[in-house]
mmCIF file of C-alpha atoms in Angstrom:
data_model
loop_
_atom_site.group_PDB
_atom_site.id
_atom_site.type_symbol
_atom_site.label_atom_id
_atom_site.label_comp_id
_atom_site.label_asym_id
_atom_site.label_seq_id
_atom_site.Cartn_x
_atom_site.Cartn_y
_atom_site.Cartn_z
ATOM 1 C CA UNK A 838 7.541 -7.743 14.528
ATOM 2 C CA UNK A 839 11.271 -7.607 14.835
ATOM 3 C CA UNK A 840 12.330 -5.119 17.701
ATOM 4 C CA UNK A 841 15.192 -2.831 16.913
ATOM 5 C CA UNK A 842 16.708 -0.379 19.384
ATOM 6 C CA UNK A 843 17.344 3.265 18.064
ATOM 7 C CA UNK A 844 18.517 5.913 20.330
ATOM 8 C CA UNK A 845 18.147 9.646 19.508
ATOM 9 C CA UNK A 846 21.518 11.578 19.331
ATOM 10 C CA UNK A 847 22.343 15.053 19.888
ATOM 11 C CA UNK A 848 25.879 15.310 19.264
ATOM 12 C CA UNK A 849 25.733 14.435 15.513
ATOM 13 C CA UNK A 850 24.641 16.871 12.798
ATOM 14 C CA UNK A 851 23.575 16.404 9.324
ATOM 15 C CA UNK A 852 27.069 17.620 8.202
ATOM 16 C CA UNK A 853 28.559 14.420 9.839
ATOM 17 C CA UNK A 854 26.382 12.029 7.879
ATOM 18 C CA UNK A 855 26.761 10.482 4.262
ATOM 19 C CA UNK A 856 23.183 9.708 3.161
ATOM 20 C CA UNK A 857 22.872 6.028 1.869
ATOM 21 C CA UNK A 858 19.314 5.860 1.095
ATOM 22 C CA UNK A 859 16.342 8.033 1.311
ATOM 23 C CA UNK A 860 12.555 7.752 1.233
ATOM 24 C CA UNK A 861 10.026 10.674 1.290
ATOM 25 C CA UNK A 862 6.418 10.649 2.451
ATOM 26 C CA UNK A 863 4.249 13.728 1.995
ATOM 27 C CA UNK A 864 6.328 16.511 4.264
ATOM 28 C CA UNK A 865 8.366 13.780 5.628
ATOM 29 C CA UNK A 866 11.974 12.617 4.686
ATOM 30 C CA UNK A 867 13.300 9.346 6.062
ATOM 31 C CA UNK A 868 17.189 8.823 5.392
ATOM 32 C CA UNK A 869 19.622 5.972 6.078
ATOM 33 C CA UNK A 870 23.288 7.257 6.450
ATOM 34 C CA UNK A 871 26.608 6.738 8.193
ATOM 35 C CA UNK A 872 28.993 8.969 9.901
ATOM 36 C CA UNK A 873 32.775 9.210 9.067
ATOM 37 C CA UNK A 874 33.573 7.000 12.040
ATOM 38 C CA UNK A 875 31.203 4.219 11.027
ATOM 39 C CA UNK A 876 28.017 5.010 13.139
ATOM 40 C CA UNK A 877 24.869 3.928 11.488
ATOM 41 C CA UNK A 878 22.024 6.545 11.750
ATOM 42 C CA UNK A 879 18.562 7.250 10.626
ATOM 43 C CA UNK A 880 17.662 10.732 9.989
ATOM 44 C CA UNK A 881 13.886 11.728 10.173
ATOM 45 C CA UNK A 882 12.933 15.234 8.742
ATOM 46 C CA UNK A 883 9.430 16.539 9.266
ATOM 47 C CA UNK A 884 7.478 19.886 10.122
ATOM 48 C CA UNK A 885 8.476 19.052 13.716
ATOM 49 C CA UNK A 886 12.231 19.324 13.003
ATOM 50 C CA UNK A 887 15.107 16.840 12.325
ATOM 51 C CA UNK A 888 15.772 13.772 14.513
ATOM 52 C CA UNK A 889 18.928 11.774 14.354
ATOM 53 C CA UNK A 890 18.803 8.054 15.621
ATOM 54 C CA UNK A 891 21.705 5.770 15.974
ATOM 55 C CA UNK A 892 21.240 2.009 15.411
ATOM 56 C CA UNK A 893 23.921 -0.727 15.736
ATOM 57 C CA UNK A 894 24.011 -2.154 12.003
ATOM 58 C CA UNK A 895 23.107 -0.819 8.717
ATOM 59 C CA UNK A 896 20.724 -3.710 8.124
ATOM 60 C CA UNK A 897 18.785 -2.790 11.453
ATOM 61 C CA UNK A 898 19.026 0.815 10.633
ATOM 62 C CA UNK A 899 17.235 0.405 7.206
ATOM 63 C CA UNK A 900 14.659 -1.794 8.765
ATOM 64 C CA UNK A 901 14.012 0.616 11.449
ATOM 65 C CA UNK A 902 13.869 3.529 9.070
ATOM 66 C CA UNK A 903 11.199 1.338 7.044
ATOM 67 C CA UNK A 904 9.202 0.421 10.294
ATOM 68 C CA UNK A 905 8.995 4.405 11.035
ATOM 69 C CA UNK A 906 8.072 5.140 7.431
ATOM 70 C CA UNK A 907 5.352 2.243 7.510
ATOM 71 C CA UNK A 908 3.999 3.568 10.756
ATOM 72 C CA UNK A 909 3.441 7.045 9.290
ATOM 73 C CA UNK A 910 1.879 5.854 6.111
ATOM 74 C CA UNK A 911 -0.426 3.609 8.410
ATOM 75 C CA UNK A 912 -1.459 6.759 10.175
ATOM 76 C CA UNK A 913 -2.241 8.797 7.071
ATOM 77 C CA UNK A 914 -5.414 7.722 5.975
ATOM 78 C CA UNK A 915 -7.450 9.221 3.243
ATOM 79 C CA UNK A 916 -10.564 7.064 2.668
ATOM 80 C CA UNK A 917 -11.201 8.476 -0.845
ATOM 81 C CA UNK A 918 -8.231 7.051 -2.419
ATOM 82 C CA UNK A 919 -6.816 4.669 0.091
ATOM 83 C CA UNK A 920 -7.717 1.153 1.432
ATOM 84 C CA UNK A 921 -6.415 -0.629 4.683
ATOM 85 C CA UNK A 922 -6.678 -4.086 5.546
ATOM 86 C CA UNK A 923 -5.995 -4.967 9.285
ATOM 87 C CA UNK A 924 -7.653 -6.758 12.290
ATOM 88 C CA UNK A 925 -8.909 -5.296 14.446
ATOM 89 C CA UNK A 926 -9.471 -2.424 12.109
ATOM 90 C CA UNK A 927 -9.091 0.286 14.673
ATOM 91 C CA UNK A 928 -5.760 -0.987 16.015
ATOM 92 C CA UNK A 929 -2.486 0.596 14.670
ATOM 93 C CA UNK A 930 -0.133 -1.611 16.346
ATOM 94 C CA UNK A 931 -1.418 -4.865 14.420
ATOM 95 C CA UNK A 932 -0.245 -6.315 11.069
ATOM 96 C CA UNK A 933 -1.765 -4.605 7.935
ATOM 97 C CA UNK A 934 -1.584 -4.264 4.248
ATOM 98 C CA UNK A 935 -2.657 -0.843 2.515
ATOM 99 C CA UNK A 936 -2.525 1.436 -0.401
ATOM 100 C CA UNK A 937 -1.369 5.058 -0.041
ATOM 101 C CA UNK A 938 -1.299 7.970 -2.360
ATOM 102 C CA UNK A 939 1.231 10.702 -1.501
ATOM 103 C CA UNK A 940 -0.986 14.010 -1.655
ATOM 104 C CA UNK A 941 2.156 16.049 -2.554
ATOM 105 C CA UNK A 942 3.994 13.932 -5.315
ATOM 106 C CA UNK A 943 0.819 11.887 -6.563
ATOM 107 C CA UNK A 944 2.953 8.679 -6.137
ATOM 108 C CA UNK A 945 1.080 5.451 -5.309
ATOM 109 C CA UNK A 946 2.243 2.937 -2.759
ATOM 110 C CA UNK A 947 1.506 -0.348 -1.254
ATOM 111 C CA UNK A 948 2.517 -1.159 2.408
ATOM 112 C CA UNK A 949 2.616 -4.721 3.734
ATOM 113 C CA UNK A 950 3.602 -5.402 7.357
ATOM 114 C CA UNK A 951 3.157 -9.081 8.555
ATOM 115 C CA UNK A 952 5.292 -10.188 11.268
ATOM 116 C CA UNK A 953 8.927 -9.596 9.964
ATOM 117 C CA UNK A 954 7.928 -9.007 6.643
ATOM 118 C CA UNK A 955 7.904 -5.392 5.794
ATOM 119 C CA UNK A 956 7.476 -4.280 2.112
ATOM 120 C CA UNK A 957 6.813 -0.668 0.976
ATOM 121 C CA UNK A 958 6.649 -0.345 -2.924
ATOM 122 C CA UNK A 959 6.003 2.479 -5.069
ATOM 123 C CA UNK A 960 3.847 1.952 -8.165
ATOM 124 C CA UNK A 961 3.044 3.550 -11.461
ATOM 125 C CA UNK A 962 -0.683 3.630 -10.843
ATOM 126 C CA UNK A 963 -3.382 2.852 -8.245
ATOM 127 C CA UNK A 964 -3.990 -0.384 -9.891
ATOM 128 C CA UNK A 965 -0.649 -1.630 -9.200
ATOM 129 C CA UNK A 966 -0.741 -0.484 -5.724
ATOM 130 C CA UNK A 967 -4.084 -2.361 -5.140
ATOM 131 C CA UNK A 968 -2.962 -5.449 -6.505
ATOM 132 C CA UNK A 969 0.132 -5.617 -4.225
ATOM 133 C CA UNK A 970 -1.804 -4.503 -1.123
ATOM 134 C CA UNK A 971 -4.710 -7.042 -1.861
ATOM 135 C CA UNK A 972 -1.985 -9.780 -2.287
ATOM 136 C CA UNK A 973 -0.602 -8.804 1.242
ATOM 137 C CA UNK A 974 -4.150 -8.919 2.673
ATOM 138 C CA UNK A 975 -4.822 -12.469 1.263
ATOM 139 C CA UNK A 976 -1.595 -13.462 3.013
ATOM 140 C CA UNK A 977 -2.457 -11.669 6.225
ATOM 141 C CA UNK A 978 -5.826 -13.269 6.249
ATOM 142 C CA UNK A 979 -4.245 -16.784 5.935
ATOM 143 C CA UNK A 980 -1.800 -15.834 8.801
ATOM 144 C CA UNK A 981 -4.673 -14.743 10.834
ATOM 145 C CA UNK A 982 -6.631 -17.973 10.145
ATOM 146 C CA UNK A 983 -3.688 -20.164 11.106
ATOM 147 C CA UNK A 984 -2.917 -18.385 14.396
ATOM 148 C CA UNK A 985 -4.916 -20.575 16.610
ATOM 149 C CA UNK A 986 -6.368 -17.276 18.093
ATOM 150 C CA UNK A 987 -10.306 -17.200 18.013
ATOM 151 C CA UNK A 988 -10.316 -13.362 17.740
ATOM 152 C CA UNK A 989 -7.847 -13.158 14.875
ATOM 153 C CA UNK A 990 -9.690 -16.137 13.054
ATOM 154 C CA UNK A 991 -12.801 -13.898 13.142
ATOM 155 C CA UNK A 992 -10.975 -11.360 10.826
ATOM 156 C CA UNK A 993 -9.876 -13.862 8.254
ATOM 157 C CA UNK A 994 -12.954 -14.525 6.237
ATOM 158 C CA UNK A 995 -13.928 -10.686 6.449
ATOM 159 C CA UNK A 996 -10.539 -9.522 5.199
ATOM 160 C CA UNK A 997 -10.421 -12.062 2.358
ATOM 161 C CA UNK A 998 -13.875 -10.947 1.289
ATOM 162 C CA UNK A 999 -12.773 -7.236 1.458
ATOM 163 C CA UNK A 1000 -9.701 -8.224 -0.721
ATOM 164 C CA UNK A 1001 -11.309 -10.044 -3.345
ATOM 165 C CA UNK A 1002 -14.065 -7.537 -3.486
ATOM 166 C CA UNK A 1003 -11.563 -4.591 -4.002
ATOM 167 C CA UNK A 1004 -9.744 -6.544 -6.768
ATOM 168 C CA UNK A 1005 -13.113 -7.323 -8.637
ATOM 169 C CA UNK A 1006 -14.372 -3.731 -8.523
ATOM 170 C CA UNK A 1007 -10.654 -2.617 -9.814
ATOM 171 C CA UNK A 1008 -10.884 -5.147 -12.775
ATOM 172 C CA UNK A 1009 -14.532 -4.184 -13.443
ATOM 173 C CA UNK A 1010 -13.728 -0.530 -13.752
ATOM 174 C CA UNK A 1011 -10.561 -1.338 -16.006
ATOM 175 C CA UNK A 1012 -12.848 -3.557 -18.200
ATOM 176 C CA UNK A 1013 -15.459 -1.021 -18.458
ATOM 177 C CA UNK A 1014 -12.633 1.886 -19.336
ATOM 178 C CA UNK A 1015 -11.278 -0.569 -22.218
ATOM 179 C CA UNK A 1016 -14.801 -1.374 -23.468
ATOM 180 C CA UNK A 1017 -15.586 2.540 -23.741
ATOM 181 C CA UNK A 1018 -12.097 2.899 -25.622
ATOM 182 C CA UNK A 1019 -12.952 0.171 -27.855
ATOM 183 C CA UNK A 1020 -16.398 1.528 -28.905
ATOM 184 C CA UNK A 1021 -14.767 4.899 -29.540
ATOM 185 C CA UNK A 1022 -12.210 3.236 -31.816
ATOM 186 C CA UNK A 1023 -14.807 1.327 -33.784
ATOM 187 C CA UNK A 1024 -14.027 -2.109 -32.409
ATOM 188 C CA UNK A 1025 -17.349 -2.733 -31.007
ATOM 189 C CA UNK A 1026 -20.518 -2.082 -33.202
ATOM 190 C CA UNK A 1027 -21.996 -3.472 -36.400
ATOM 191 C CA UNK A 1028 -19.129 -2.637 -38.538
ATOM 192 C CA UNK A 1029 -16.468 -3.569 -35.722
ATOM 193 C CA UNK A 1030 -14.952 -6.870 -34.678
ATOM 194 C CA UNK A 1031 -17.528 -7.736 -31.791
ATOM 195 C CA UNK A 1032 -21.252 -6.507 -31.594
ATOM 196 C CA UNK A 1033 -22.716 -5.266 -28.347
ATOM 197 C CA UNK A 1034 -24.702 -8.428 -28.179
ATOM 198 C CA UNK A 1035 -21.681 -10.581 -28.471
ATOM 199 C CA UNK A 1036 -19.937 -8.598 -25.781
ATOM 200 C CA UNK A 1037 -22.994 -9.080 -23.389
ATOM 201 C CA UNK A 1038 -22.700 -12.845 -23.921
ATOM 202 C CA UNK A 1039 -19.003 -12.814 -23.228
ATOM 203 C CA UNK A 1040 -19.198 -10.756 -20.063
ATOM 204 C CA UNK A 1041 -22.104 -12.755 -18.641
ATOM 205 C CA UNK A 1042 -24.525 -9.861 -18.637
ATOM 206 C CA UNK A 1043 -27.291 -8.238 -20.517
ATOM 207 C CA UNK A 1044 -27.328 -5.869 -23.287
ATOM 208 C CA UNK A 1045 -28.754 -3.282 -20.874
ATOM 209 C CA UNK A 1046 -25.398 -3.792 -18.721
ATOM 210 C CA UNK A 1047 -23.373 -3.226 -21.779
ATOM 211 C CA UNK A 1048 -25.275 0.008 -22.683
ATOM 212 C CA UNK A 1049 -24.595 1.216 -19.128
ATOM 213 C CA UNK A 1050 -20.835 0.498 -19.353
ATOM 214 C CA UNK A 1051 -20.580 2.237 -22.676
ATOM 215 C CA UNK A 1052 -22.577 5.229 -21.149
ATOM 216 C CA UNK A 1053 -19.743 5.705 -18.480
ATOM 217 C CA UNK A 1054 -21.610 3.846 -15.557
ATOM 218 C CA UNK A 1055 -19.507 1.839 -13.218
ATOM 219 C CA UNK A 1056 -19.733 -1.884 -13.864
ATOM 220 C CA UNK A 1057 -20.465 -2.919 -10.124
#
């Protein structure tokens, strides 16, 4: 990961800064700005107060701001709604791909940090975030496998398995929801366009599986 130097400054106030870009995460705000005399700065506002950091260029300031945001999102884990792919899993200083949901705004995010690649994207729903994050995990698994490092190579197949498993579960949940909606709309049934038996054949399961899906059970 690219190293960027940022120095905290005490002689600049918020009144001196023109904000160019701003990101929020739960109760934190990350802002990219500049002073009237051309100093590029990053402002971090949290429950702990306001910190202002000077960085040499706008490009480096934006990247450093995103690095701090990514670190905060990485540290905020809610296992019931989020998933994180990293190796070793307990390390916070390694490359990772993850989904996150802002508990305050309800916004969904994917975060991918692989070497100098850093992507933080907001999505309309959890599915969109998971697709981006799992693609990042797949990319990261290939990087680990090609690293030549025995320890990193251990994590590659494990990460691929988790990524594809998460995607498969997501698509099964989406499929189940669509099947139930189609049943309610009359698309499935004797008078519909497809029978439950036909559906069972098409999804490679049994009539019993279709009945479970229609009853609202997870298709796993």
